CSV table of C-alpha atoms in Angstrom, one decimal:
chain,number,residue,atom,x,y,z
A,118,UNK,CA,-0.2,0.7,0.4
A,119,UNK,CA,1.3,2.4,-0.9
A,120,UNK,CA,0.2,6.2,1.6
A,121,UNK,CA,-0.9,9.1,0.4
A,122,UNK,CA,2.8,11.5,0.4
A,123,UNK,CA,4.0,8.9,-2.2
A,124,UNK,CA,0.3,8.3,-4.1
A,125,UNK,CA,0.6,11.7,-5.1
A,126,UNK,CA,3.7,11.9,-5.9
A,127,UNK,CA,3.2,8.6,-8.3
A,128,UNK,CA,0.3,9.8,-10.4
A,129,UNK,CA,1.9,13.0,-10.9
A,130,UNK,CA,4.4,11.7,-12.7
A,131,UNK,CA,2.2,10.3,-14.9
A,132,UNK,CA,0.4,12.3,-16.1
A,133,UNK,CA,2.9,14.7,-17.1
A,134,UNK,CA,4.3,11.7,-18.7
A,135,UNK,CA,1.4,11.8,-20.1
A,136,UNK,CA,1.5,15.3,-20.9
A,137,UNK,CA,4.4,16.1,-22.0
A,138,UNK,CA,4.6,13.2,-24.9
A,139,UNK,CA,0.9,14.1,-26.1
A,140,UNK,CA,2.1,17.6,-26.7
A,141,UNK,CA,5.3,15.3,-28.5
A,142,UNK,CA,2.9,13.0,-30.9
A,143,UNK,CA,0.0,15.2,-31.0
A,144,UNK,CA,2.0,18.3,-31.7
A,145,UNK,CA,3.7,17.0,-34.4
A,146,UNK,CA,0.4,15.7,-36.3
A,147,UNK,CA,-0.7,19.6,-35.8
A,148,UNK,CA,1.5,20.7,-36.7
A,149,UNK,CA,2.1,18.9,-40.3
A,150,UNK,CA,-2.3,20.1,-40.1
A,151,UNK,CA,-1.1,23.5,-40.0
A,152,UNK,CA,1.1,23.5,-43.2
A,153,UNK,CA,-1.0,20.9,-45.2
A,154,UNK,CA,-1.2,23.0,-48.5
A,155,UNK,CA,-4.8,23.9,-49.8
A,156,UNK,CA,-4.2,23.9,-53.7
A,157,UNK,CA,-0.8,20.4,-54.0
A,158,UNK,CA,-2.6,17.7,-53.8
A,159,UNK,CA,0.3,15.5,-54.4
A,160,UNK,CA,2.1,17.6,-51.6
A,161,UNK,CA,-0.9,16.7,-48.8
A,162,UNK,CA,-1.0,13.5,-49.8
A,163,UNK,CA,2.0,12.5,-48.8
A,164,UNK,CA,1.3,15.3,-45.2
A,165,UNK,CA,-1.5,13.1,-44.4
A,166,UNK,CA,0.2,9.9,-44.8
A,167,UNK,CA,3.0,11.2,-43.3
A,168,UNK,CA,0.5,10.7,-40.2
A,169,UNK,CA,-1.7,8.5,-41.4
A,170,UNK,CA,-1.0,5.4,-39.1
A,171,UNK,CA,-1.0,7.8,-36.3
A,172,UNK,CA,-2.4,10.5,-35.4
A,173,UNK,CA,-5.7,9.5,-33.6
A,174,UNK,CA,-3.6,6.4,-31.1
A,175,UNK,CA,-1.3,9.6,-30.3
A,176,UNK,CA,-4.1,11.4,-28.8
A,177,UNK,CA,-4.7,8.1,-26.2
A,178,UNK,CA,-1.9,10.3,-24.0
A,179,UNK,CA,-4.4,13.0,-24.4
A,180,UNK,CA,-7.2,11.1,-22.8
A,181,UNK,CA,-4.5,10.1,-19.9
A,182,UNK,CA,-3.6,12.4,-18.9
A,183,UNK,CA,-7.1,13.5,-18.4
A,184,UNK,CA,-8.6,10.2,-17.0
A,185,UNK,CA,-5.2,10.8,-14.4
A,186,UNK,CA,-6.1,14.1,-13.8
A,187,UNK,CA,-10.4,12.8,-13.2
A,188,UNK,CA,-9.0,10.2,-11.4
A,189,UNK,CA,-6.3,11.0,-8.5
A,190,UNK,CA,-6.6,14.9,-8.5
A,191,UNK,CA,-10.6,15.6,-8.4
A,192,UNK,CA,-11.1,18.9,-6.9
A,193,UNK,CA,-8.1,20.2,-9.5
A,194,UNK,CA,-9.1,18.6,-12.7
A,195,UNK,CA,-12.4,20.5,-11.3
A,196,UNK,CA,-11.6,23.7,-10.4
A,197,UNK,CA,-9.4,23.6,-14.5
A,198,UNK,CA,-12.2,23.0,-16.8
A,199,UNK,CA,-14.7,24.9,-14.7
A,200,UNK,CA,-11.9,28.0,-15.6
A,201,UNK,CA,-11.4,26.1,-19.6
A,202,UNK,CA,-14.6,24.9,-19.8
A,203,UNK,CA,-15.1,27.5,-22.4
A,204,UNK,CA,-11.9,26.6,-24.4
A,205,UNK,CA,-11.6,23.5,-24.0
A,206,UNK,CA,-14.8,23.9,-26.0
A,207,UNK,CA,-13.0,25.4,-29.1
A,208,UNK,CA,-10.4,22.5,-29.0
A,209,UNK,CA,-12.3,19.4,-29.2
A,210,UNK,CA,-14.4,21.3,-31.8
A,211,UNK,CA,-10.8,21.1,-33.6
A,212,UNK,CA,-10.1,17.8,-33.0
A,213,UNK,CA,-13.3,16.7,-34.1
A,214,UNK,CA,-13.0,18.7,-37.1
A,215,UNK,CA,-9.9,17.7,-37.8
A,216,UNK,CA,-11.2,13.5,-37.1
A,217,UNK,CA,-14.5,13.9,-39.8
A,218,UNK,CA,-12.2,16.4,-42.3
A,219,UNK,CA,-9.6,13.4,-42.1
A,220,UNK,CA,-12.4,10.2,-43.0
A,221,UNK,CA,-14.3,13.1,-46.3
A,222,UNK,CA,-11.3,14.1,-48.3
A,223,UNK,CA,-11.3,10.8,-48.6
A,224,UNK,CA,-14.9,9.7,-49.7
A,225,UNK,CA,-14.9,13.6,-51.6
A,226,UNK,CA,-14.8,14.2,-54.8
A,227,UNK,CA,-12.3,15.9,-56.4
A,228,UNK,CA,-13.6,19.7,-56.2
A,229,UNK,CA,-14.4,19.3,-53.0
A,230,UNK,CA,-11.5,17.6,-51.7
A,231,UNK,CA,-10.0,20.8,-51.1
A,232,UNK,CA,-12.2,22.2,-48.9
A,233,UNK,CA,-12.0,19.4,-46.6
A,234,UNK,CA,-8.1,19.6,-46.4
A,235,UNK,CA,-8.7,22.9,-45.3
A,236,UNK,CA,-11.3,22.2,-43.2
A,237,UNK,CA,-8.4,20.0,-41.7
A,238,UNK,CA,-5.8,22.7,-41.7
A,239,UNK,CA,-9.0,25.2,-39.5
A,240,UNK,CA,-8.7,21.8,-37.1
A,241,UNK,CA,-5.8,21.8,-36.5
A,242,UNK,CA,-5.2,25.1,-36.1
A,243,UNK,CA,-8.0,25.9,-34.4
A,244,UNK,CA,-6.8,23.1,-31.9
A,245,UNK,CA,-3.3,23.7,-31.0
A,246,UNK,CA,-4.4,27.8,-30.4
A,247,UNK,CA,-6.3,26.4,-27.8
A,248,UNK,CA,-3.9,24.7,-26.3
A,249,UNK,CA,-1.3,27.1,-26.0
A,250,UNK,CA,-4.1,29.1,-24.6
A,251,UNK,CA,-5.2,26.8,-22.0
A,252,UNK,CA,-1.4,27.0,-21.6
A,253,UNK,CA,-1.3,30.9,-20.6
A,254,UNK,CA,-4.6,31.5,-19.0
A,255,UNK,CA,-3.1,27.9,-16.2
A,256,UNK,CA,0.2,30.1,-15.9
A,257,UNK,CA,-1.5,32.2,-15.3
A,258,UNK,CA,-4.0,31.0,-12.7
A,259,UNK,CA,-6.8,31.8,-14.8
A,260,UNK,CA,-7.2,34.9,-14.1
A,261,UNK,CA,-9.6,36.8,-16.0
A,262,UNK,CA,-7.5,40.2,-16.5
A,263,UNK,CA,-6.5,41.7,-19.8
A,264,UNK,CA,-3.1,41.0,-18.6
A,265,UNK,CA,-3.7,37.3,-18.0
A,266,UNK,CA,-5.9,36.8,-21.9
A,267,UNK,CA,-3.1,39.3,-23.9
A,268,UNK,CA,-0.8,36.5,-22.1
A,269,UNK,CA,-2.6,33.1,-23.0
A,270,UNK,CA,-2.8,34.7,-26.8
A,271,UNK,CA,0.9,34.9,-27.2
A,272,UNK,CA,1.4,32.1,-25.3
A,273,UNK,CA,-1.2,30.5,-27.5
A,274,UNK,CA,0.5,31.9,-31.1
A,275,UNK,CA,3.8,29.9,-29.7
A,276,UNK,CA,2.1,26.2,-29.0
A,277,UNK,CA,1.3,26.8,-32.7
A,278,UNK,CA,4.6,27.9,-33.8
A,279,UNK,CA,6.3,25.2,-32.3
A,280,UNK,CA,4.0,22.9,-33.5
A,281,UNK,CA,4.7,23.7,-36.9
A,282,UNK,CA,8.0,23.6,-36.0
A,283,UNK,CA,7.8,19.8,-34.9
A,284,UNK,CA,5.5,18.9,-37.3
A,285,UNK,CA,8.1,20.1,-39.9
A,286,UNK,CA,10.7,18.5,-38.3
A,287,UNK,CA,8.4,14.8,-39.3
A,288,UNK,CA,8.2,16.1,-42.7
A,289,UNK,CA,12.2,16.4,-42.7
A,290,UNK,CA,12.7,12.9,-41.6
A,291,UNK,CA,9.7,10.9,-42.8
A,292,UNK,CA,9.4,12.3,-46.7
A,293,UNK,CA,12.0,12.7,-49.9
A,294,UNK,CA,12.1,15.3,-52.2
A,295,UNK,CA,10.8,19.0,-53.3
A,296,UNK,CA,8.3,18.3,-50.3
A,297,UNK,CA,11.8,16.9,-48.6
A,298,UNK,CA,12.8,20.6,-49.2
A,299,UNK,CA,9.9,22.6,-48.0
A,300,UNK,CA,9.6,20.8,-45.1
A,301,UNK,CA,13.7,22.1,-44.7
A,302,UNK,CA,12.8,25.0,-45.1
A,303,UNK,CA,9.4,25.2,-42.8
A,304,UNK,CA,11.3,23.8,-40.0
A,305,UNK,CA,13.5,26.3,-40.2
A,306,UNK,CA,11.6,29.6,-40.7
A,307,UNK,CA,8.8,28.2,-37.9
A,308,UNK,CA,12.4,27.6,-35.3
A,309,UNK,CA,13.4,30.5,-36.0
A,310,UNK,CA,9.7,31.9,-34.6
A,311,UNK,CA,9.7,29.7,-31.8
A,312,UNK,CA,13.0,30.8,-31.2
A,313,UNK,CA,11.1,34.1,-30.6
A,314,UNK,CA,8.4,33.0,-28.5
A,315,UNK,CA,10.8,31.0,-26.6
A,316,UNK,CA,13.0,34.1,-25.2
A,317,UNK,CA,9.2,36.6,-25.2
A,318,UNK,CA,7.8,33.7,-22.6
A,319,UNK,CA,11.2,33.1,-20.9
A,320,UNK,CA,11.1,37.2,-20.5
A,321,UNK,CA,7.5,37.7,-19.7
A,322,UNK,CA,6.0,35.3,-17.4
A,323,UNK,CA,9.1,35.7,-14.1
A,324,UNK,CA,8.2,39.8,-14.5
A,325,UNK,CA,4.3,39.0,-14.4
A,326,UNK,CA,4.3,35.8,-12.5
A,327,UNK,CA,6.2,36.4,-9.1
A,328,UNK,CA,6.0,33.2,-7.5
A,329,UNK,CA,8.1,32.4,-10.6
A,330,UNK,CA,11.0,34.6,-10.5
A,331,UNK,CA,10.8,33.1,-7.0
A,332,UNK,CA,11.9,29.3,-8.2
A,333,UNK,CA,14.5,30.8,-11.2
A,334,UNK,CA,15.9,33.4,-9.9
A,335,UNK,CA,15.5,33.6,-5.6
A,336,UNK,CA,16.6,29.5,-5.4
A,337,UNK,CA,19.2,27.8,-4.3
A,338,UNK,CA,20.3,26.2,-7.2
A,339,UNK,CA,19.8,29.3,-9.1
A,340,UNK,CA,23.5,29.1,-11.0
A,341,UNK,CA,22.0,25.2,-12.8
A,342,UNK,CA,18.6,26.1,-13.1
A,343,UNK,CA,19.7,29.1,-15.1
A,344,UNK,CA,21.2,26.2,-17.6
A,345,UNK,CA,17.9,24.4,-18.9
A,346,UNK,CA,17.0,28.6,-20.8
A,347,UNK,CA,20.3,27.7,-21.9
A,348,UNK,CA,20.9,25.1,-22.8
A,349,UNK,CA,17.1,25.1,-24.9
A,350,UNK,CA,18.5,28.3,-26.9
A,351,UNK,CA,21.2,26.7,-27.7
A,352,UNK,CA,19.6,23.7,-28.6
A,353,UNK,CA,17.5,26.5,-31.3
A,354,UNK,CA,20.7,27.6,-33.1
A,355,UNK,CA,22.3,24.4,-33.0
A,356,UNK,CA,18.9,22.8,-35.3
A,357,UNK,CA,19.1,26.0,-37.1
A,358,UNK,CA,22.9,25.0,-38.5
A,359,UNK,CA,22.3,21.5,-39.2
A,360,UNK,CA,19.0,22.3,-41.1
A,361,UNK,CA,21.2,24.1,-43.8
A,362,UNK,CA,23.3,22.0,-43.8
A,363,UNK,CA,20.2,19.9,-44.7
A,364,UNK,CA,19.5,22.0,-47.8
A,365,UNK,CA,23.2,21.4,-49.4
A,366,UNK,CA,23.0,17.0,-48.3
A,367,UNK,CA,19.7,16.0,-47.4
A,368,UNK,CA,20.4,12.4,-46.8
A,369,UNK,CA,22.0,11.6,-43.3
A,370,UNK,CA,21.0,12.7,-39.9
A,371,UNK,CA,17.7,13.4,-41.5
A,372,UNK,CA,16.0,12.2,-38.2
A,373,UNK,CA,17.9,15.2,-36.2
A,374,UNK,CA,15.8,18.0,-36.1
A,375,UNK,CA,12.8,16.2,-34.5
A,376,UNK,CA,15.4,14.8,-32.2
A,377,UNK,CA,16.2,18.9,-31.3
A,378,UNK,CA,12.1,19.9,-31.2
A,379,UNK,CA,11.2,16.3,-28.7
A,380,UNK,CA,14.9,17.6,-27.1
A,381,UNK,CA,13.8,21.5,-26.7
A,382,UNK,CA,10.0,20.0,-25.7
A,383,UNK,CA,10.9,17.8,-22.7
A,384,UNK,CA,12.6,21.2,-22.1
A,385,UNK,CA,10.4,23.3,-21.9
A,386,UNK,CA,7.9,21.3,-20.3
A,387,UNK,CA,10.5,20.6,-17.1
A,388,UNK,CA,11.2,24.2,-16.7
A,389,UNK,CA,7.0,25.1,-16.8
A,390,UNK,CA,6.8,22.1,-13.6
A,391,UNK,CA,9.8,23.3,-12.1
A,392,UNK,CA,8.3,27.2,-12.0
A,393,UNK,CA,5.6,25.5,-10.6
A,394,UNK,CA,6.5,22.7,-8.2
A,395,UNK,CA,3.9,21.3,-6.5
A,396,UNK,CA,0.9,23.0,-7.7
A,397,UNK,CA,-0.9,21.4,-10.0
A,398,UNK,CA,-3.8,24.7,-10.3
A,399,UNK,CA,-0.3,27.0,-10.2
A,400,UNK,CA,-1.2,29.7,-6.3
A,401,UNK,CA,-4.7,27.0,-5.1
A,402,UNK,CA,-3.7,24.5,-4.9
A,403,UNK,CA,-0.8,21.5,-5.1
A,404,UNK,CA,-0.8,18.0,-5.4
A,405,UNK,CA,-0.5,16.4,-1.9
A,406,UNK,CA,-3.1,18.7,-0.6
A,407,UNK,CA,-5.8,17.8,-4.2
A,408,UNK,CA,-4.9,14.0,-4.9
A,409,UNK,CA,-7.7,11.6,-4.6
A,410,UNK,CA,-8.5,9.0,-1.7
A,411,UNK,CA,-5.2,6.6,-0.9
A,412,UNK,CA,-8.0,3.4,-0.7
A,413,UNK,CA,-9.1,4.3,-4.1
A,414,UNK,CA,-5.4,4.3,-5.3
A,415,UNK,CA,-3.9,2.1,-4.6
A,416,UNK,CA,-6.7,-0.4,-6.1
A,417,UNK,CA,-6.7,1.8,-9.2
A,418,UNK,CA,-3.1,1.7,-9.2
A,419,UNK,CA,-3.4,-1.9,-10.2
A,420,UNK,CA,-4.9,-0.9,-13.4
A,421,UNK,CA,-2.2,1.4,-14.6
A,422,UNK,CA,1.1,-0.4,-13.9
A,423,UNK,CA,-1.3,-2.4,-17.2
A,424,UNK,CA,-3.0,0.1,-19.3
A,425,UNK,CA,0.3,2.6,-19.1
A,426,UNK,CA,2.8,-0.1,-20.1
A,427,UNK,CA,0.7,-1.0,-23.0
A,428,UNK,CA,-0.2,2.5,-23.6
A,429,UNK,CA,4.0,3.0,-24.0
A,430,UNK,CA,4.9,-0.6,-26.1
A,431,UNK,CA,1.9,-0.4,-28.7
A,432,UNK,CA,2.7,3.3,-29.4
A,433,UNK,CA,6.7,2.3,-29.6
A,434,UNK,CA,5.4,-1.0,-31.5
A,435,UNK,CA,3.3,1.3,-34.0
A,436,UNK,CA,6.0,3.7,-35.0
A,437,UNK,CA,8.8,0.4,-35.7
A,438,UNK,CA,5.6,-1.4,-38.0
A,439,UNK,CA,5.7,2.3,-40.1
A,440,UNK,CA,9.3,4.1,-39.5
A,441,UNK,CA,10.6,4.5,-42.5
A,442,UNK,CA,10.3,7.0,-45.9
A,443,UNK,CA,6.5,7.9,-46.0
A,444,UNK,CA,4.3,5.5,-49.0
A,445,UNK,CA,2.2,6.9,-51.7
A,446,UNK,CA,-1.4,7.3,-50.2
A,447,UNK,CA,-3.8,4.2,-50.2
A,448,UNK,CA,-7.3,4.3,-49.3
A,449,UNK,CA,-8.9,0.6,-48.6
């Protein structure tokens, strides 16, 4: 039997893992959707094919994160859902629109295909922006002031840029020829925009949030923890240099931009969790205060040790099966 404190750590870590994996995996397929052209059927088909085996399974991690929040931290789940009810609804509309468009583009007449490609692109932008917007409101403790809303809008734009970056990096890895060359340029441009966005958020966040300032600049480990944003920014520069070399030779190290993007995501996520730990609702509720009854969580733990490894294994298996360059799109 695990005690309440240990249960808080275990379920909090699992929820953080689910959110991080979702941001990376669904982030790249949302990014591909954001980049989807509406005037080039060949490129659009190839881009759709690159995410076809994965995109709906990637959303499993979002379901897992929400489910863990509901069963392990029900009070926090209630507060967050109430505060973000409207943007969550808009995000779900975007995700539903993506699902409908993905299916209908295969069945529509040629003249209607462009419409569904546009809907897929719109749904991807909508879902990505709303996720960033909700993150901004979360960071601002769900305040409704003008400053909070402006920061949330900045955060929304930043997440769209970040997903575009990792989506373009995925296309660099999975495609060939002219589309891959386009993806290299998209990735470089998105990387530079995201670089600016990360700097902007890193400057603004401590200024408007005193608890974040204390965590980063009044900590005994300040010298160590400040290496995190420095490393993150260095990876952006390194990625830009790699993309320059890929313009000359796109046969080697095509996996590096995606790997670097994933590491950047991990560093940014770690910085976010460090800024607010141990709060699950910033400034209001810690994971220790919000944890559910230990009897229930100990019982559910037996299910968790089966379900989570299963999701991890089938995720790895699916990527192993469909590894390599994307094949021409076909519907059965």
